[in-house]
PDB file of C-alpha atoms in Angstrom:
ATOM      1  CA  UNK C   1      16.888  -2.132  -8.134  1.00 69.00           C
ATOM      2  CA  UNK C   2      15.580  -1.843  -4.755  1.00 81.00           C
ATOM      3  CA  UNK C   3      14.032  -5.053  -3.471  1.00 90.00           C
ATOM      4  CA  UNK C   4      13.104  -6.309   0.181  1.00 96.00           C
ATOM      5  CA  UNK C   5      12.405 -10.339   0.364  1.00 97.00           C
ATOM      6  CA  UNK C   6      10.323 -11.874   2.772  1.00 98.00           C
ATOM      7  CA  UNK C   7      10.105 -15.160   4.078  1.00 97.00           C
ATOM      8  CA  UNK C   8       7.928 -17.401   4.947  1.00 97.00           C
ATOM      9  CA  UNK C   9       4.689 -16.184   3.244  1.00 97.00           C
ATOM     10  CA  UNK C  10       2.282 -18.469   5.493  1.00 98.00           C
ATOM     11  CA  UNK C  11       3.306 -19.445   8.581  1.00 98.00           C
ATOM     12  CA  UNK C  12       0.886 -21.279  11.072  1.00 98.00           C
ATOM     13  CA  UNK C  13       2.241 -21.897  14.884  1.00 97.00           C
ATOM     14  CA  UNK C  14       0.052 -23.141  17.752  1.00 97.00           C
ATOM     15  CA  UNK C  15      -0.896 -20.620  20.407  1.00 97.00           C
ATOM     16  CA  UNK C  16       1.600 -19.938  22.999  1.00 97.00           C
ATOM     17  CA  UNK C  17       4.475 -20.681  20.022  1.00 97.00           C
ATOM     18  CA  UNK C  18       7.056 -18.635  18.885  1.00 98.00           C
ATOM     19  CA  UNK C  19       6.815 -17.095  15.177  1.00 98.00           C
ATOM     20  CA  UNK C  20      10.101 -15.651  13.141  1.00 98.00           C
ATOM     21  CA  UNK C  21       9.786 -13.630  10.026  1.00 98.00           C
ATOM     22  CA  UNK C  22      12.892 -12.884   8.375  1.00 98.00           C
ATOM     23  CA  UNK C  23      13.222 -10.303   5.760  1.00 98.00           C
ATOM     24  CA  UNK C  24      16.070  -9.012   3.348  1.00 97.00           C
ATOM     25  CA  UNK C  25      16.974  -6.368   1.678  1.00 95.00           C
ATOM     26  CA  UNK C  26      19.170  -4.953  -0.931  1.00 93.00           C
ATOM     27  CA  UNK C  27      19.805  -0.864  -0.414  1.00 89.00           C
ATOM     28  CA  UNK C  28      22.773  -0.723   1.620  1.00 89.00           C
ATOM     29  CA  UNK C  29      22.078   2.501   2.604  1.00 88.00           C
ATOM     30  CA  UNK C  30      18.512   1.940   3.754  1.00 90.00           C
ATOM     31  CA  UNK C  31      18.663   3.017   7.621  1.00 89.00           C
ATOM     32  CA  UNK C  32      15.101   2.680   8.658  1.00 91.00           C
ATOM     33  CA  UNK C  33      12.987  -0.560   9.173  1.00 94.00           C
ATOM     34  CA  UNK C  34       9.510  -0.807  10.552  1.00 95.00           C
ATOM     35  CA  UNK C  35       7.232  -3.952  10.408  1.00 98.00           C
ATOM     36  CA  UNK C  36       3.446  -3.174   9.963  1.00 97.00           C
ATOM     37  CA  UNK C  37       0.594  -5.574  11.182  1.00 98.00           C
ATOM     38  CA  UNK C  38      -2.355  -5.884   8.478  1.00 97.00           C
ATOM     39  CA  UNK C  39      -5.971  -7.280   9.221  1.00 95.00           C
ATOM     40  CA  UNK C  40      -8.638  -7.808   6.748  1.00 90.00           C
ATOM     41  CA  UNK C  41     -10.203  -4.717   5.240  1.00 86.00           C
ATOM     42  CA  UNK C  42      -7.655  -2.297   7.388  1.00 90.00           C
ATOM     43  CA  UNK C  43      -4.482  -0.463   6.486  1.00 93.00           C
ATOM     44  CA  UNK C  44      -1.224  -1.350   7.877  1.00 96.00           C
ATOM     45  CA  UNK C  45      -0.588  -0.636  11.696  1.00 96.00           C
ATOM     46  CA  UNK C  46       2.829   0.022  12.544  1.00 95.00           C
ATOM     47  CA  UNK C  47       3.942  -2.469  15.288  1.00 97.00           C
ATOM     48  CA  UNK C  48       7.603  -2.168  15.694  1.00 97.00           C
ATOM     49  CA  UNK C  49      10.348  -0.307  14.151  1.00 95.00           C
ATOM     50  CA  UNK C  50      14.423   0.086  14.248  1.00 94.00           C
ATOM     51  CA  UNK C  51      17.017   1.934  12.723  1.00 91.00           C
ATOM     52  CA  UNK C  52      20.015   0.877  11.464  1.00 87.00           C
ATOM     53  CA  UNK C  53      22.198   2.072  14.827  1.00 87.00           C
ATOM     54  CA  UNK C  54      20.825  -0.611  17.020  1.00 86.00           C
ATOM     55  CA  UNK C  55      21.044  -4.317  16.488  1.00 92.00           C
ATOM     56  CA  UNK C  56      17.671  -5.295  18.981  1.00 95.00           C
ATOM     57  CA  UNK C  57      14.394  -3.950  19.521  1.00 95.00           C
ATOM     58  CA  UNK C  58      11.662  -5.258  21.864  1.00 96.00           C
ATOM     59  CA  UNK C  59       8.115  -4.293  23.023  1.00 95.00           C
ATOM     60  CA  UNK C  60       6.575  -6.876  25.266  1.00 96.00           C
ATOM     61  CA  UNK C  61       5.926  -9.912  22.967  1.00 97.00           C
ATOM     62  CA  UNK C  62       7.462  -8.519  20.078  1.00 98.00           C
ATOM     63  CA  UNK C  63      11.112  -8.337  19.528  1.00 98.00           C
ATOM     64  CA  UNK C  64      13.315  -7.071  15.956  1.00 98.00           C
ATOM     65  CA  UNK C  65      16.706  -7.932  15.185  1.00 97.00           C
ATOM     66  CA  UNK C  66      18.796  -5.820  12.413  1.00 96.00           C
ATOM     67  CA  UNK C  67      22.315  -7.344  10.820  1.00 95.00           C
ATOM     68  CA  UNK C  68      23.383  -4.599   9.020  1.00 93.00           C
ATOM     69  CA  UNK C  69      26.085  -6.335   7.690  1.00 93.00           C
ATOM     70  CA  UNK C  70      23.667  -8.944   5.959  1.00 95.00           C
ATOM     71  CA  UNK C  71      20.937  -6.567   5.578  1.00 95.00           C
ATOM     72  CA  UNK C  72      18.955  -9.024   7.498  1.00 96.00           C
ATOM     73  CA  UNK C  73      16.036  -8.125   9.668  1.00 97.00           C
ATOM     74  CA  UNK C  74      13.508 -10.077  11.360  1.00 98.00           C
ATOM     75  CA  UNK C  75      10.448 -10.071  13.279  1.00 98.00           C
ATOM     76  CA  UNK C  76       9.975 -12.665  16.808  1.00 98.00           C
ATOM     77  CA  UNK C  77       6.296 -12.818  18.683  1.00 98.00           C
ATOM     78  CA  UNK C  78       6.695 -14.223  21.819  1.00 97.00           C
ATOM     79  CA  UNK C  79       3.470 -16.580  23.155  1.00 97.00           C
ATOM     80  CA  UNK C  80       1.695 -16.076  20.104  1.00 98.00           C
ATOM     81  CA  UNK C  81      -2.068 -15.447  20.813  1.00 97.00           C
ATOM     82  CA  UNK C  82      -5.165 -15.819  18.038  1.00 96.00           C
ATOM     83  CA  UNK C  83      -5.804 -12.369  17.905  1.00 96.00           C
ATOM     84  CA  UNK C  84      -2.023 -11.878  16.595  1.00 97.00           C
ATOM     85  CA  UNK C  85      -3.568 -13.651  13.078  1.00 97.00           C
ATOM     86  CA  UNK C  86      -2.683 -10.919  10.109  1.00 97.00           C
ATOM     87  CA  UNK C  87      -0.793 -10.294   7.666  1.00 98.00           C
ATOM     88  CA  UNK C  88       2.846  -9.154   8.562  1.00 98.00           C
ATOM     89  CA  UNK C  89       4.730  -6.587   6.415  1.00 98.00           C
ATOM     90  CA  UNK C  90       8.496  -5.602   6.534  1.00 98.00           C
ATOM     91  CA  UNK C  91       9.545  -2.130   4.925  1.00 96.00           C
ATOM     92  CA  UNK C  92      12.411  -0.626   4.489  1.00 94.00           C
ATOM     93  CA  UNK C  93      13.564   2.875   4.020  1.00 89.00           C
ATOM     94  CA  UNK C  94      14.640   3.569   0.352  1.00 83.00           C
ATOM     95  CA  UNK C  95      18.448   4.898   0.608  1.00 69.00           C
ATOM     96  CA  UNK C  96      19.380   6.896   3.733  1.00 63.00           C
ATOM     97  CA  UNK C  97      17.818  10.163   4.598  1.00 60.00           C
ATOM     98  CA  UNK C  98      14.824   9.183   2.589  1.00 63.00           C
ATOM     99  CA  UNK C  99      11.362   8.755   4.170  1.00 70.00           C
ATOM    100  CA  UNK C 100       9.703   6.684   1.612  1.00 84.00           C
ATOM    101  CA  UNK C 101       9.239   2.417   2.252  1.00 91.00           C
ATOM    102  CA  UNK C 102      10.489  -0.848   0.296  1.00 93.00           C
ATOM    103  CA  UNK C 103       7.748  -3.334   2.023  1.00 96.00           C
ATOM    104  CA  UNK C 104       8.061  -7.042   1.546  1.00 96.00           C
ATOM    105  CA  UNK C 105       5.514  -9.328   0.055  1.00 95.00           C
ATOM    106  CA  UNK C 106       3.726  -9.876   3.713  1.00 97.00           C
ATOM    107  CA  UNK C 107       3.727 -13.330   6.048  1.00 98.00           C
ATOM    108  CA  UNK C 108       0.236 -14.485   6.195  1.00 98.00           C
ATOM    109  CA  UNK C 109       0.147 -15.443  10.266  1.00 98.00           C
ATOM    110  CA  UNK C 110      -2.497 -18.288  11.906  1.00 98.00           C
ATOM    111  CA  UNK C 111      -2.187 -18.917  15.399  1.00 97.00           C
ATOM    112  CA  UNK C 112      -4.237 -21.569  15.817  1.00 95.00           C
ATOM    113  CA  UNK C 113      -5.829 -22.319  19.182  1.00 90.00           C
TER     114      UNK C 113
ATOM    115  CA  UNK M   1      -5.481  12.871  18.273  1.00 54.00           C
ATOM    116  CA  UNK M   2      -6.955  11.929  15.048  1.00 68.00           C
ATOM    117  CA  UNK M   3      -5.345   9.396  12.687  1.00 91.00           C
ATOM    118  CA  UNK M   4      -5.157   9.064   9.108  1.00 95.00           C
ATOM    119  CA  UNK M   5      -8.558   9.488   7.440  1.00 96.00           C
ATOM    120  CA  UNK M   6      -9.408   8.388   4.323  1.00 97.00           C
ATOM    121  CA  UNK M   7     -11.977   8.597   1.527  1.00 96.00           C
ATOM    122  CA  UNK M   8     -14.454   7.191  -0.082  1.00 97.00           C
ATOM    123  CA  UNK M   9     -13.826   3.426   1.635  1.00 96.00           C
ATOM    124  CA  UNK M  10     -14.461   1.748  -1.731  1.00 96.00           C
ATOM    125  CA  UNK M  11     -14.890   2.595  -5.728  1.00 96.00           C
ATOM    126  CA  UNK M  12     -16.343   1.663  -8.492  1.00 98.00           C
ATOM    127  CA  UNK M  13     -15.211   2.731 -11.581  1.00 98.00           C
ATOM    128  CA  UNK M  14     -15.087   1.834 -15.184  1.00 98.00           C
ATOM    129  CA  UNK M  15     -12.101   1.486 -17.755  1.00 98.00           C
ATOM    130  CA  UNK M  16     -11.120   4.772 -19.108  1.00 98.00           C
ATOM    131  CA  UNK M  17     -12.553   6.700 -16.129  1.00 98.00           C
ATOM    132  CA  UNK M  18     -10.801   9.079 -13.849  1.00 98.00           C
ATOM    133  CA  UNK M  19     -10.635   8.850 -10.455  1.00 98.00           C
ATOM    134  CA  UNK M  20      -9.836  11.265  -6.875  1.00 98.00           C
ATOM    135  CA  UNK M  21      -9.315   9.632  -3.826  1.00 98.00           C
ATOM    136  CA  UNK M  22      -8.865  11.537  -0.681  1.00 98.00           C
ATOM    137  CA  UNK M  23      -6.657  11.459   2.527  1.00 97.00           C
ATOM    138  CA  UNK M  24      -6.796  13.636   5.767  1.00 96.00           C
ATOM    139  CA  UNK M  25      -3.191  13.044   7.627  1.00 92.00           C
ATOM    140  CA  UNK M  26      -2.739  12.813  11.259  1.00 90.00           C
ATOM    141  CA  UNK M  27      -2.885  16.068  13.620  1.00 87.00           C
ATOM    142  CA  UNK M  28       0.828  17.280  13.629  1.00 86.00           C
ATOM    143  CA  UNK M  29       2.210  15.800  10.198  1.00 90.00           C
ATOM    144  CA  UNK M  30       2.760  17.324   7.347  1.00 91.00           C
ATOM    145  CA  UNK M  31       4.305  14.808   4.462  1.00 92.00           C
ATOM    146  CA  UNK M  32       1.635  12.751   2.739  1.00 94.00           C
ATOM    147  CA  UNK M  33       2.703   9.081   1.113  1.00 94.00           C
ATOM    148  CA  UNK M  34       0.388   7.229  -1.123  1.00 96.00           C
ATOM    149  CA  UNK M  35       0.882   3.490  -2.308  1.00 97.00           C
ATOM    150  CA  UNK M  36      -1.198   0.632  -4.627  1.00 97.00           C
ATOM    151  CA  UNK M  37      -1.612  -2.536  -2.699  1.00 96.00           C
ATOM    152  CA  UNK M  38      -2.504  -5.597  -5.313  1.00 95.00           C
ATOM    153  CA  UNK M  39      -4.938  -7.993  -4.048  1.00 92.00           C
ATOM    154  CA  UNK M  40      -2.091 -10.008  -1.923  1.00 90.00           C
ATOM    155  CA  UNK M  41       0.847  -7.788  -2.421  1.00 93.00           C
ATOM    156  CA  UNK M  42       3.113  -5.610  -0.469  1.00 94.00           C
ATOM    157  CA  UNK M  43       2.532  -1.745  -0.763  1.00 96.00           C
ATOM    158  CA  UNK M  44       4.162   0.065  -3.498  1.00 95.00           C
ATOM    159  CA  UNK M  45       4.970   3.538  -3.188  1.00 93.00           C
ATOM    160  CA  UNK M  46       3.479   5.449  -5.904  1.00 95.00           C
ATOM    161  CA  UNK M  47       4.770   9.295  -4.426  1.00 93.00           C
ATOM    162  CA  UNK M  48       5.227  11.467  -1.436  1.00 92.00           C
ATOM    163  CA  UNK M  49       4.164  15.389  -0.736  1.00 92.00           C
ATOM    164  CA  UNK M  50       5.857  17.242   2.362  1.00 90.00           C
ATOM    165  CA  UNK M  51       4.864  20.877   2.615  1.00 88.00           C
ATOM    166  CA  UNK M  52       2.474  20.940  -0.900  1.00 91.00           C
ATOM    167  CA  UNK M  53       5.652  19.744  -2.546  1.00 91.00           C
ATOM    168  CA  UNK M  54       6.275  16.700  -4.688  1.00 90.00           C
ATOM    169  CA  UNK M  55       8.805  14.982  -2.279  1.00 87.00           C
ATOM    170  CA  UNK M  56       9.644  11.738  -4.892  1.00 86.00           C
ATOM    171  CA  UNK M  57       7.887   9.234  -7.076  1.00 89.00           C
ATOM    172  CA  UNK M  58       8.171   5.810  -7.604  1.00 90.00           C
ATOM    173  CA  UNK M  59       7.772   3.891 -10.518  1.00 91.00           C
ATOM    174  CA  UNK M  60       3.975   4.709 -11.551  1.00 96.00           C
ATOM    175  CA  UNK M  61       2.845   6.562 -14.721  1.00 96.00           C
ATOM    176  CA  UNK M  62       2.578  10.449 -15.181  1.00 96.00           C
ATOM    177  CA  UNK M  63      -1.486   9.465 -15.322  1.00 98.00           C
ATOM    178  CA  UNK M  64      -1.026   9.312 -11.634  1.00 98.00           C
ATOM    179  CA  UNK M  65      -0.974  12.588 -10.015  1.00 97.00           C
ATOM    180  CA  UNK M  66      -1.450  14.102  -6.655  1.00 96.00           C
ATOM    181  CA  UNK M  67      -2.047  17.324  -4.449  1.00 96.00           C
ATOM    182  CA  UNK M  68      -1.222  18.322  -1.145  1.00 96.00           C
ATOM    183  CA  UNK M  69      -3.329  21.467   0.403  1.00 94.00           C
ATOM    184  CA  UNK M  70      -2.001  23.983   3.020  1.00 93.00           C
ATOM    185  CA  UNK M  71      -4.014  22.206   5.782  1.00 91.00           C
ATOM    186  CA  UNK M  72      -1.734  18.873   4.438  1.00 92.00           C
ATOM    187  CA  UNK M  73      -4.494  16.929   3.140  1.00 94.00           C
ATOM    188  CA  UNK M  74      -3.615  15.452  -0.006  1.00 96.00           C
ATOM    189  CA  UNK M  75      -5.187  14.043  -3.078  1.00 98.00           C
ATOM    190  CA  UNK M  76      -4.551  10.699  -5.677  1.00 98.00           C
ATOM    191  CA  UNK M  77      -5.617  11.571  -9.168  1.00 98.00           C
ATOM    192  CA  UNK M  78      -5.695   8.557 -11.400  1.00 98.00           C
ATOM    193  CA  UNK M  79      -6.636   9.054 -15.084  1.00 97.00           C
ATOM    194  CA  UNK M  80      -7.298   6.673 -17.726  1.00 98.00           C
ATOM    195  CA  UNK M  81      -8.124   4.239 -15.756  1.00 98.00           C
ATOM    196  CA  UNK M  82      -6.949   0.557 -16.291  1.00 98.00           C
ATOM    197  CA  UNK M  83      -7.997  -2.806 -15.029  1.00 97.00           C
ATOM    198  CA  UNK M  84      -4.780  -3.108 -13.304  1.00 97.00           C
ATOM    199  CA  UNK M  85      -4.965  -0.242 -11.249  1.00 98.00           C
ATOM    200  CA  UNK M  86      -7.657  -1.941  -9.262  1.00 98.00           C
ATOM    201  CA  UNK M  87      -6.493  -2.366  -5.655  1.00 97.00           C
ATOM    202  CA  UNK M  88      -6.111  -0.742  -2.356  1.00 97.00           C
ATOM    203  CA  UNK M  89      -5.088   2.652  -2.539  1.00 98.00           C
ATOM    204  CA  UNK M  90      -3.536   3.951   1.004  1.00 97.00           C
ATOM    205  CA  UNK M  91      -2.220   7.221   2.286  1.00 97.00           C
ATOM    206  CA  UNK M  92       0.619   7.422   5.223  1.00 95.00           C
ATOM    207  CA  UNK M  93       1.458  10.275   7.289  1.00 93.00           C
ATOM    208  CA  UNK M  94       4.478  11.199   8.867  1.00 90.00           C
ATOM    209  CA  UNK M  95       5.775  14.576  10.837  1.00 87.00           C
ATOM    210  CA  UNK M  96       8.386  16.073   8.697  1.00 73.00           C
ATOM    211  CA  UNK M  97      12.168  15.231   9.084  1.00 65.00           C
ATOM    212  CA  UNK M  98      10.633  11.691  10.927  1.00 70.00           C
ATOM    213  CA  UNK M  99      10.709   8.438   9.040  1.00 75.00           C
ATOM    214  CA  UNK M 100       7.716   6.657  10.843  1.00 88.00           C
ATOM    215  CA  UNK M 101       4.630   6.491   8.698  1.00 92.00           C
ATOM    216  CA  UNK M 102       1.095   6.011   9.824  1.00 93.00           C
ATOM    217  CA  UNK M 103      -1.294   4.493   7.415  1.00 95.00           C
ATOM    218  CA  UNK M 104      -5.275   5.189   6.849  1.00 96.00           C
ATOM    219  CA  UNK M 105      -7.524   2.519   6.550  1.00 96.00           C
ATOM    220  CA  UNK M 106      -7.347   2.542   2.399  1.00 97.00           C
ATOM    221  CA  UNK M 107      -9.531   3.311  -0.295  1.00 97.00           C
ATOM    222  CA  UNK M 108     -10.669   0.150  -2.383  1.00 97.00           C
ATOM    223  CA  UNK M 109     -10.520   0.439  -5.817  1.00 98.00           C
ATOM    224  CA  UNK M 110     -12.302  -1.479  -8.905  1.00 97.00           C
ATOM    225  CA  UNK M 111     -11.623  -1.068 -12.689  1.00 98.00           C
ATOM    226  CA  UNK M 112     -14.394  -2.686 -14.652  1.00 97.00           C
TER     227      UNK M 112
END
């Protein structure tokens, strides 16, 4: 069936570090990806996204790269700060055309100061 | 603009018991998605409504139900309720024909 992986599930850097989150998944035809940002108590807040016709995203300290070819995607921060502590979640769309998410298993994030 | 509203913030309920949760989407969207989070799990999606319609379901029992209304508010309808159904519930909205989804801040859910 349908199944996204995600990898590392903790991951603790020092501030100012880079962090990497790598996800994969299985749907060839999934065409959508977002990652979602999760802090205690609070639904999911999207954070970046990309589709499946570009191979690099980035927004300021936050960067995604798509292989399509294999269907890996991953998630860089960029001078990681305390305040960028969550839980990270990839998705991805379920066949194209669809509008409804795989998410992986989430990264549990510490930036420690 | 308003985001995705949801409600009540946390339930209690009891084995057996049925259950309605609640979720305003944002200004401008019509399609409603709800998903279970476990206690340290990734979202699952339980089903989606665009337009009152049910637009797809995952792989959740026929006890779970849902409604959207004209003003594209939507409802999760849980009956028979179980001890593993306890978890966050959330609601996503998205604008029709658009794949990005906004979520609400979850409904917490207990089975005792």
């Amino acid at each position: 069936g349908e199944n996204v992986e995600q990898h590392p599930s903790t991951l603790s850097v020092q501030e100012g570090d880079s962090a990497v989150i790598k996800c994969t998944y299985s749907d060839s035809a999934s065409n959508y990806f977002p990652w979602y940002k999760q802090e205690l108590g609070k639904g999911p807040q999207l954070i970046i996204d990309i589709r499946s016709n570009v191979g690099e995203k980035k927004d300021q300290r936050i960067a995604v790269t798509l292989n399509k070819t294999a269907k890996h995607f991953s998630l860089h921060i960029t001078e990681t700060q305390p305040e960028d502590s969550a839980v990270y979640f990839c998705a991805a769309s379920m066949g194209s055309g669809t509008y409804k998410y795989i998410f992986g298993t989430g990264t549990r994030l510490k930036v420690l100061a | 603009e308003t985001g995705v509203t949801q409600s009540p913030t946390h339930l209690i309920k009891t084995r057996g018991q049925q259950v309605t949760l609640r979720c305003s989407s944002q200004s401008g969207h019509n399609t409603v998605s709800w998903y279970q989070q476990a206690l340290g799990q990734g979202p699952q999606f339980i089903f989606q409504y665009y337009r009152e319609e049910e637009n797809g379901r995952g792989n959740f029992p026929p006890r779970f139900s849902g409604l959207q209304f004209p003003n594209y508010s939507s409802e999760l309808n849980v009956n028979a309720l179980e001890l593993d159904d306890s978890a966050l519930y959330l609601c996503a909205s998205s604008a029709g024909g658009t794949d990005t989804q906004y979520f609400g801040p979850g409904t917490r859910l207990t089975v005792l």
